Coordinates of C-alpha atoms and ligand atoms in Angstrom, one line a residue:
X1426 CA 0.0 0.0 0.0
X1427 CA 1.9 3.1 -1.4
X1428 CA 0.3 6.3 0.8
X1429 CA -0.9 9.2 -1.2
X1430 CA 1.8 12.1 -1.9
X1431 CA 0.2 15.5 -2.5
X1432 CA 3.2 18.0 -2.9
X1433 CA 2.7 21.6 -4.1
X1434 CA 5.3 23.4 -5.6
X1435 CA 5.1 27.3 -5.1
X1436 CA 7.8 28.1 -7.7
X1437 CA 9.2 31.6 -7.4
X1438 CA 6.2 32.8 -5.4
X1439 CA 4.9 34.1 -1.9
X1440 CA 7.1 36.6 0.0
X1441 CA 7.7 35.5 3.7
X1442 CA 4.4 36.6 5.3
X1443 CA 2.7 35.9 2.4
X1444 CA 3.8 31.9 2.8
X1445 CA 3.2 32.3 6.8
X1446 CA -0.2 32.8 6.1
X1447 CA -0.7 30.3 3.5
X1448 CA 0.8 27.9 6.3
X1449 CA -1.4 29.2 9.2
X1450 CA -4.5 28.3 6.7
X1451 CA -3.3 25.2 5.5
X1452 CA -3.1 23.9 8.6
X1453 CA -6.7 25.5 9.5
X1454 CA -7.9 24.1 6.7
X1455 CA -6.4 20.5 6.5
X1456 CA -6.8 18.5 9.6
X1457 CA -3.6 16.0 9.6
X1458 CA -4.7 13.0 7.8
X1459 CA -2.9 9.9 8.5
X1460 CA -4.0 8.4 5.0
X1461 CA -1.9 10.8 2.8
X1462 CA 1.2 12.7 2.6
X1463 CA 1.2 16.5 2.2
X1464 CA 4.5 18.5 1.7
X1465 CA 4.6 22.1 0.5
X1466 CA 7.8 23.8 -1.3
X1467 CA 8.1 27.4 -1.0
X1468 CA 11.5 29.4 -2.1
X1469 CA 14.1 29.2 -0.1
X1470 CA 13.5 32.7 1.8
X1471 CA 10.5 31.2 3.2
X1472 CA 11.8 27.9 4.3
X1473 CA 12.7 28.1 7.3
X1474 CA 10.1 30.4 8.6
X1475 CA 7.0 27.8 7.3
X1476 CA 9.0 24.7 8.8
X1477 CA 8.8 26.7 11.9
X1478 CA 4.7 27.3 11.7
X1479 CA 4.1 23.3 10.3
X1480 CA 6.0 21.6 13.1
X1481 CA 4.1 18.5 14.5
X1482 CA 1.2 19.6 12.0
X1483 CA 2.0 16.5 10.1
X1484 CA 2.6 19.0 6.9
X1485 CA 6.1 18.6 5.4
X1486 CA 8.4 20.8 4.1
X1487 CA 10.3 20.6 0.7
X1488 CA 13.4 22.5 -1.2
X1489 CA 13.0 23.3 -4.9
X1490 CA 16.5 22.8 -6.2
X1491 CA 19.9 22.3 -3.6
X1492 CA 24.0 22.3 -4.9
X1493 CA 25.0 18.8 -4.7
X1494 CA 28.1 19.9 -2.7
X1495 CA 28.1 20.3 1.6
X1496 CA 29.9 24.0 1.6
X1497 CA 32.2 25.8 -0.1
X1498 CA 32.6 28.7 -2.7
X1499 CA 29.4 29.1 -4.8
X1500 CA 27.4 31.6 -4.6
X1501 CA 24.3 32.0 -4.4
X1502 CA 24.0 28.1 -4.2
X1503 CA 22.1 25.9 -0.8
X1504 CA 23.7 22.7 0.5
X1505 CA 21.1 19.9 1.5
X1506 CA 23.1 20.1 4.7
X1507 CA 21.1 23.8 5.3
X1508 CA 18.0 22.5 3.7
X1509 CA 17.7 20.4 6.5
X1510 CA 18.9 22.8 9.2
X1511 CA 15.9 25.1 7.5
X1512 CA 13.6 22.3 7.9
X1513 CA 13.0 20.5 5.0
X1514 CA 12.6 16.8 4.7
X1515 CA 11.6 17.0 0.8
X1516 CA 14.1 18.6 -1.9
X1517 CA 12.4 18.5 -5.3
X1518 CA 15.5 17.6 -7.5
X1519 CA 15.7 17.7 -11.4
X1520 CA 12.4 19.9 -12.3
X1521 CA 11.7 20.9 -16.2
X1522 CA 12.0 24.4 -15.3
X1523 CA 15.6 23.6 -13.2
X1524 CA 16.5 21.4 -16.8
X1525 CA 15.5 23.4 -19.4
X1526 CA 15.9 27.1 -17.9
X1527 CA 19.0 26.6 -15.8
X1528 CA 20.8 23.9 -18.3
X1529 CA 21.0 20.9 -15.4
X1530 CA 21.8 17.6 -17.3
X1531 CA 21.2 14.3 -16.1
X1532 CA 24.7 14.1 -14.7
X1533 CA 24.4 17.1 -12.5
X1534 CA 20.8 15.6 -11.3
X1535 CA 22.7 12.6 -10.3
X1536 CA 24.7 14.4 -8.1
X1537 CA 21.9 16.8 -6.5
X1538 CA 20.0 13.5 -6.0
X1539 CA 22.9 11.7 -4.3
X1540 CA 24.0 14.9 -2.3
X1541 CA 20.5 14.8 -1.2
X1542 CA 20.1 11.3 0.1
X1543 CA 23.5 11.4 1.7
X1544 CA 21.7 13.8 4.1
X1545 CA 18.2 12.3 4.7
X1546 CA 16.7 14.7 2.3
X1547 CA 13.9 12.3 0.6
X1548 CA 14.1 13.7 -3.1
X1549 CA 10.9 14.1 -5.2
X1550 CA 13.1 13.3 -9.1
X1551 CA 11.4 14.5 -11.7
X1552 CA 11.2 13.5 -15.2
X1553 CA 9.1 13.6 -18.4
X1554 CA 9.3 14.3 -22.1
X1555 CA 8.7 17.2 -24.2
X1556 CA 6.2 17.5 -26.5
X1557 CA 8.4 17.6 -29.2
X1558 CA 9.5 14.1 -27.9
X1559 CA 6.1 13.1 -27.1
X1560 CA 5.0 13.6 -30.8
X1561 CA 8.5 11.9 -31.7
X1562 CA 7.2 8.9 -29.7
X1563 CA 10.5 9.0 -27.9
X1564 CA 8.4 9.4 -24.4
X1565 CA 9.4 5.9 -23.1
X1566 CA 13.3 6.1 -24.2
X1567 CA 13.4 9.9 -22.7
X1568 CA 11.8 8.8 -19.4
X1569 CA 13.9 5.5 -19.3
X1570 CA 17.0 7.4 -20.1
X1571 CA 16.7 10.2 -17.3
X1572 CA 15.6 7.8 -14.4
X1573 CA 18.9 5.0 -15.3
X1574 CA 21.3 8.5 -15.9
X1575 CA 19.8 10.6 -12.7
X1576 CA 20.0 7.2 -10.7
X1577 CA 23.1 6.0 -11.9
X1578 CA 25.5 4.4 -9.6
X1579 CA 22.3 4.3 -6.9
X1580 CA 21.9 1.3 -5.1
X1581 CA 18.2 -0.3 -3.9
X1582 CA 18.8 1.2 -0.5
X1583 CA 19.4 4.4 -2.2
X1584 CA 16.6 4.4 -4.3
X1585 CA 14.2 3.8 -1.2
X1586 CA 14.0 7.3 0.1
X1587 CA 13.1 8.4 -3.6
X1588 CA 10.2 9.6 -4.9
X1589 CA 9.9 10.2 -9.0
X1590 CA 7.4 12.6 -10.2
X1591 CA 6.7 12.1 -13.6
X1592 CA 6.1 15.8 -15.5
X1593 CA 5.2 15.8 -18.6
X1594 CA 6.9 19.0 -19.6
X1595 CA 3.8 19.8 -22.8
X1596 CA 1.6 19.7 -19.4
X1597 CA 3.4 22.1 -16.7
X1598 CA 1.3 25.6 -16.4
X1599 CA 0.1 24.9 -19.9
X1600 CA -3.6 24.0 -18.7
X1601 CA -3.2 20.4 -20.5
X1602 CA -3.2 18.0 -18.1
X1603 CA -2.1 14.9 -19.4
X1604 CA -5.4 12.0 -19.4
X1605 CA -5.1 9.5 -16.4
X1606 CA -4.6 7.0 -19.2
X1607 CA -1.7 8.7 -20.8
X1608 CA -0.4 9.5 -17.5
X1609 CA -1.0 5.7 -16.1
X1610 CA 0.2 4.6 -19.4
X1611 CA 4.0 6.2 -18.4
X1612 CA 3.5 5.7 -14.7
X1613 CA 3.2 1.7 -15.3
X1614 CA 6.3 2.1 -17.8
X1615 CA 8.7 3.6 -14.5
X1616 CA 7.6 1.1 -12.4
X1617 CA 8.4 -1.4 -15.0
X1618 CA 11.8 0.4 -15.9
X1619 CA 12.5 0.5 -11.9
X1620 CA 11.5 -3.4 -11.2
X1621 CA 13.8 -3.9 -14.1
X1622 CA 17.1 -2.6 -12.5
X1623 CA 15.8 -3.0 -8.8
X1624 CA 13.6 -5.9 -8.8
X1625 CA 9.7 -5.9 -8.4
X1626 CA 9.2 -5.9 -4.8
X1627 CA 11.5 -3.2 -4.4
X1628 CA 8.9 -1.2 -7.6
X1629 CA 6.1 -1.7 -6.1
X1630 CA 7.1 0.0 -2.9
X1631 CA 8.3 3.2 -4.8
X1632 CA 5.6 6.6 -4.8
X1633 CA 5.3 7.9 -8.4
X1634 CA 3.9 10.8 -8.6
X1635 CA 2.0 12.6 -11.4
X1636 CA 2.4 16.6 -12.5
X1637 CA 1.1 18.7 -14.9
X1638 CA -1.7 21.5 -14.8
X1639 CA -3.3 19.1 -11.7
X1640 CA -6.4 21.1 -10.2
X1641 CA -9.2 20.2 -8.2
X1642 CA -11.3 18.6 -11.4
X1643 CA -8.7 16.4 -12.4
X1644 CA -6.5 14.8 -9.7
X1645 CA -9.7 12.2 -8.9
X1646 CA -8.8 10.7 -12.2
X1647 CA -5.6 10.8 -12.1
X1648 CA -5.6 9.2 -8.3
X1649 CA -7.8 6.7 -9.5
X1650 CA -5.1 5.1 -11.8
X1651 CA -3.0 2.2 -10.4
X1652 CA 0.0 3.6 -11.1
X1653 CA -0.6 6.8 -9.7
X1654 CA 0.6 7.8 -5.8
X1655 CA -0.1 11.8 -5.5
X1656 CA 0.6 14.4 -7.4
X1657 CA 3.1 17.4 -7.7
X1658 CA 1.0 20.8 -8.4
X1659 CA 2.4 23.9 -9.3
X1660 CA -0.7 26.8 -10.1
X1661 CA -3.2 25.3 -8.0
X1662 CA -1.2 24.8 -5.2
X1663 CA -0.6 28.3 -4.5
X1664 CA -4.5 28.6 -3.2
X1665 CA -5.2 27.4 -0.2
X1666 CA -8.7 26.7 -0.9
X1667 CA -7.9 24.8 -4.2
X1668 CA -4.5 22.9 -2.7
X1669 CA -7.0 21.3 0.2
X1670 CA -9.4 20.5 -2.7
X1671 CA -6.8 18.4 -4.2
X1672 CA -5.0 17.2 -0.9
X1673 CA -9.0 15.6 -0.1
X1674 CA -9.3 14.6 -3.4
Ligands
PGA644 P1 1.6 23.2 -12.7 O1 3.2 22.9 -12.3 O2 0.8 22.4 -11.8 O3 1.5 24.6 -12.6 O4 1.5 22.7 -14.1 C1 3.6 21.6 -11.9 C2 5.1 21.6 -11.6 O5 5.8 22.2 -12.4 O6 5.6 20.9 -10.7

């Protein structure tokens, strides 16, 4: 029995007070549920002072990105070591937006993902094709190729903390959600591509996680598939209102 992940990233949005208050109302809102999982990720600025509001509310905290080394000379770069000083127990690791806008190859995701288990930070790995790629039929080979290059060198004990997201990237903030068929369709492929390298039992355990334009009128859909274990929202996360609609899906 995998337990439901609802995850919502806020991108680059919500000031300090703004994400204190979306906190206090969350947790208003959303009475701690021991039958699903619900982590928020706000920017870095804000970090530290949500962790403090969502102690022992049984909300968790993520990171959006982290640098895959402990300390050292780069600037304007976050350790996992400080994430978790912050307060997070989530660091989303590998999103389009880090890929495509920011240039991070598989390589470098394999590092941020390893420098993230190394310190108990439970990485939500995101992958997921273009639409160029989609219409290419090249989805399968891009999704298999990110998850064996982002994982390489990763052993089944470090694989267990891990949780991929699949993102198809024609569906993030483009209102096009993909169907809970096509979605399943690529879900059932990770699993397959995981039990492959790490063995079945080992598969079935691990939370994948489906995002893309996910709002209230969808995510039933999507939940309902067998292949599906939560969901990482971006826009409609950002709403309290609409964020417990999905969390109570
Ligand atoms: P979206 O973003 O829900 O706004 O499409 C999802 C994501 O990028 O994680």
């Amino acid at each position: 029995m995998r337990l439901p992940i609802i995850a919502g990233n806020w991108k680059m949005h919500k000031t300090v007070r703004e994400s204190v208050d979306f906190a206090r109302q969350l947790m208003i809102a959303y009475a701690e549920s021991p039958d699903r999982r619900v982590i928020v990720a706000p920017p870095f600025t804000s970090i530290y002072a949500v962790a403090a509001v969502l102690m022992g509310s049984g909300i968790h905290v993520a990171a959006q990105n982290l640098h895959d080394k402990q300390a050292g000379a780069f600037t304007g770069e976050i350790s996992a070591a400080m994430l978790v000083d912050a307060g997070c127990e989530y660091a989303i690791v590998g999103h389009s937006e880090r890929r495509a806008l920011f240039g991070e190859r598989d390589d470098v995701i394999n590092r941020k993902l390893r420098a993230a288990i190394s310190f108990d930070l439970r990485p939500i790995f995101c992958i997921g094709e273009t639409l160029d790629e989609r219409e290419a039929g090249r989805t399968f080979t891009v999704v298999e190729r990110q998850i064996k290059e982002g994982l390489n060198n990763f052993t089944a004990d470090d694989i267990k903390p891990i949780v991929i997201a699949y993102e198809p990237v024609w569906a993030i903030g483009t209102g096009r959600t993909a169907t809970p068929e096509q979605a399943q369709e690529v879900h059932a492929y990770i699993r397959a591509v995981m039990g492959k390298i790490y063995g079945d039992s080992l598969a079935g355990l691990l939370h994948v996680i489906y995002g893309g334009s996910v709002n209230p009128g969808t995510i039933g859909g999507l939940m309902a598939q067998p292949d599906i274990d939560g969901a990482l929202v971006g826009g409609a996360s950002l709403d309290v209102e609409s964020f417990v609609k999905i969390i109570q899906f």
